[in-house]
């Protein structure tokens, strides 16, 4: 179960990172910060599973 959740979180982080690195449309700073906050939330969740 944990392995599946870790893989899911890693995929979500990768997807969000791709959006940050290769934006499809111009973003405002607020939108960019929202993406970064989503990455942070998933990274914290992943770290909680690993720890």
XYZ file of C-alpha atoms in Angstrom:
51
model
C 0.000 0.000 0.000
C 2.726 2.475 0.947
C 4.659 1.691 -2.225
C 1.604 2.479 -4.331
C 1.021 5.753 -2.494
C 4.697 6.698 -2.845
C 4.603 5.986 -6.566
C 1.413 8.019 -6.950
C 2.904 10.985 -5.096
C 6.116 10.775 -7.132
C 4.111 10.819 -10.370
C 2.103 13.818 -9.172
C 5.305 15.660 -8.246
C 6.795 14.883 -11.670
C 3.650 16.085 -13.428
C 3.610 19.332 -11.470
C 7.329 19.824 -12.097
C 6.739 19.364 -15.818
C 4.047 22.054 -15.670
C 6.439 24.410 -13.905
C 9.339 23.746 -16.280
C 7.358 23.706 -19.525
C 4.394 26.016 -19.119
C 1.687 25.754 -21.750
C 0.622 29.326 -21.170
C 2.032 32.344 -19.389
C 1.427 32.238 -15.644
C 1.121 34.888 -13.050
C 3.361 34.748 -10.011
C 0.348 33.680 -7.946
C -0.335 30.718 -10.265
C 3.346 29.726 -10.226
C 3.419 29.873 -6.430
C 0.279 27.711 -6.296
C 2.030 25.028 -8.373
C 5.060 25.167 -6.102
C 2.824 24.838 -3.045
C 1.227 21.722 -4.571
C 4.680 20.213 -5.145
C 5.638 21.032 -1.564
C 2.502 19.400 -0.187
C 3.115 16.201 -2.086
C 6.801 16.162 -1.151
C 5.874 16.481 2.527
C 3.374 13.629 2.185
C 5.999 11.479 0.477
C 8.555 12.267 3.171
C 6.027 11.330 5.861
C 5.597 7.885 4.296
C 9.328 7.319 3.940
C 10.207 8.499 7.451
